Amino acid sequence: CDWVQTCALPISTVDFLEVIENLSDEIENVALFSHNNGITYFANSLTNENIMHMPTCAVVGFKINTETWQDFLKAEKEFLFFYIPKEI
């Protein structure tokens, strides 16, 4: 697979995890794009920041401390930022 992987839009946290855990370990950075509500649920599954809603064009960032994407679920995750268009 090239550095860009195209998938059907995930709608649940499990779908996001499946995509991430199947990424090549040669990939160091990942950007996921999706419609709500799935992306909000997924973001909240990674943090205690309580992201109520990710409006259109919102961005959330995390640092994932792992050597392999297969270990994503159990890896330490650091919340970095949450931006919404009105705040930028």
Short mmCIF file of C-alpha atoms in Angstrom, two decimals:
data_model
loop_
_atom_site.label_atom_id
_atom_site.label_comp_id
_atom_site.label_asym_id
_atom_site.label_seq_id
_atom_site.Cartn_x
_atom_site.Cartn_y
_atom_site.Cartn_z
CA CYS A 1 0.00 0.00 0.00
CA ASP A 2 1.21 3.52 -0.72
CA TRP A 3 1.63 6.09 2.07
CA VAL A 4 -2.01 7.04 1.49
CA GLN A 5 -4.49 4.33 2.30
CA THR A 6 -8.07 4.72 1.15
CA CYS A 7 -10.76 2.90 3.06
CA ALA A 8 -14.51 3.01 3.39
CA LEU A 9 -15.49 5.60 5.97
CA PRO A 10 -15.29 3.97 9.37
CA ILE A 11 -18.34 4.51 11.53
CA SER A 12 -17.24 3.03 14.85
CA THR A 13 -14.26 2.94 17.17
CA VAL A 14 -13.72 -0.70 16.21
CA ASP A 15 -13.50 0.27 12.53
CA PHE A 16 -10.90 2.96 13.27
CA LEU A 17 -8.87 0.50 15.33
CA GLU A 18 -8.95 -2.06 12.53
CA VAL A 19 -7.63 0.47 10.03
CA ILE A 20 -4.86 1.66 12.37
CA GLU A 21 -3.76 -1.77 13.55
CA ASN A 22 -3.38 -2.89 9.93
CA LEU A 23 -1.12 -0.01 8.90
CA SER A 24 2.42 -0.74 7.79
CA ASP A 25 4.97 0.03 10.52
CA GLU A 26 6.91 2.00 7.91
CA ILE A 27 4.23 4.71 8.32
CA GLU A 28 5.13 7.08 11.15
CA ASN A 29 2.27 9.61 10.98
CA VAL A 30 -1.40 9.05 10.30
CA ALA A 31 -4.32 11.38 9.59
CA LEU A 32 -7.84 10.00 9.74
CA PHE A 33 -10.77 11.77 8.14
CA SER A 34 -14.36 10.87 8.82
CA HIS A 35 -17.87 12.11 9.44
CA ASN A 36 -19.42 12.36 12.86
CA ASN A 37 -20.38 10.69 15.16
CA GLY A 38 -17.78 7.99 14.67
CA ILE A 39 -14.77 10.31 14.75
CA THR A 40 -15.94 11.97 17.98
CA TYR A 41 -16.48 8.60 19.67
CA PHE A 42 -13.05 7.43 18.52
CA ALA A 43 -11.30 10.59 19.74
CA ASN A 44 -12.98 10.25 23.12
CA SER A 45 -11.89 6.62 23.38
CA LEU A 46 -8.28 7.87 23.33
CA THR A 47 -8.49 10.63 25.95
CA ASN A 48 -10.21 11.87 29.11
CA GLU A 49 -10.54 15.38 27.63
CA ASN A 50 -14.28 14.88 26.93
CA ILE A 51 -14.58 16.13 23.38
CA MET A 52 -18.31 16.77 23.13
CA HIS A 53 -18.56 17.18 19.37
CA MET A 54 -16.14 17.44 16.47
CA PRO A 55 -17.72 19.89 14.04
CA THR A 56 -16.81 19.97 10.35
CA CYS A 57 -13.07 20.64 9.90
CA ALA A 58 -12.25 20.01 13.58
CA VAL A 59 -8.82 18.54 14.27
CA VAL A 60 -7.62 16.49 17.22
CA GLY A 61 -4.03 15.36 17.73
CA PHE A 62 -2.43 12.58 19.73
CA LYS A 63 1.08 11.23 20.18
CA ILE A 64 1.07 7.45 20.26
CA ASN A 65 4.01 5.79 21.99
CA THR A 66 4.43 2.46 20.22
CA GLU A 67 6.84 0.69 17.92
CA THR A 68 4.14 -1.08 15.93
CA TRP A 69 0.62 -0.10 14.88
CA GLN A 70 -0.60 -3.54 15.95
CA ASP A 71 -0.04 -2.42 19.56
CA PHE A 72 -2.05 0.80 19.13
CA LEU A 73 -4.85 -0.17 21.51
CA LYS A 74 -2.56 -0.82 24.47
CA ALA A 75 -0.06 1.95 23.65
CA GLU A 76 0.30 5.08 25.77
CA LYS A 77 -1.54 7.98 24.13
CA GLU A 78 -0.81 11.64 24.80
CA PHE A 79 -3.52 14.20 23.95
CA LEU A 80 -1.89 17.12 22.09
CA PHE A 81 -4.67 19.42 20.88
CA PHE A 82 -8.29 19.87 19.80
CA TYR A 83 -9.08 22.72 17.39
CA ILE A 84 -12.37 23.76 15.90
CA PRO A 85 -12.60 26.21 12.99
CA LYS A 86 -14.27 29.00 15.03
CA GLU A 87 -11.30 29.03 17.44
CA ILE A 88 -8.56 29.29 14.83
#
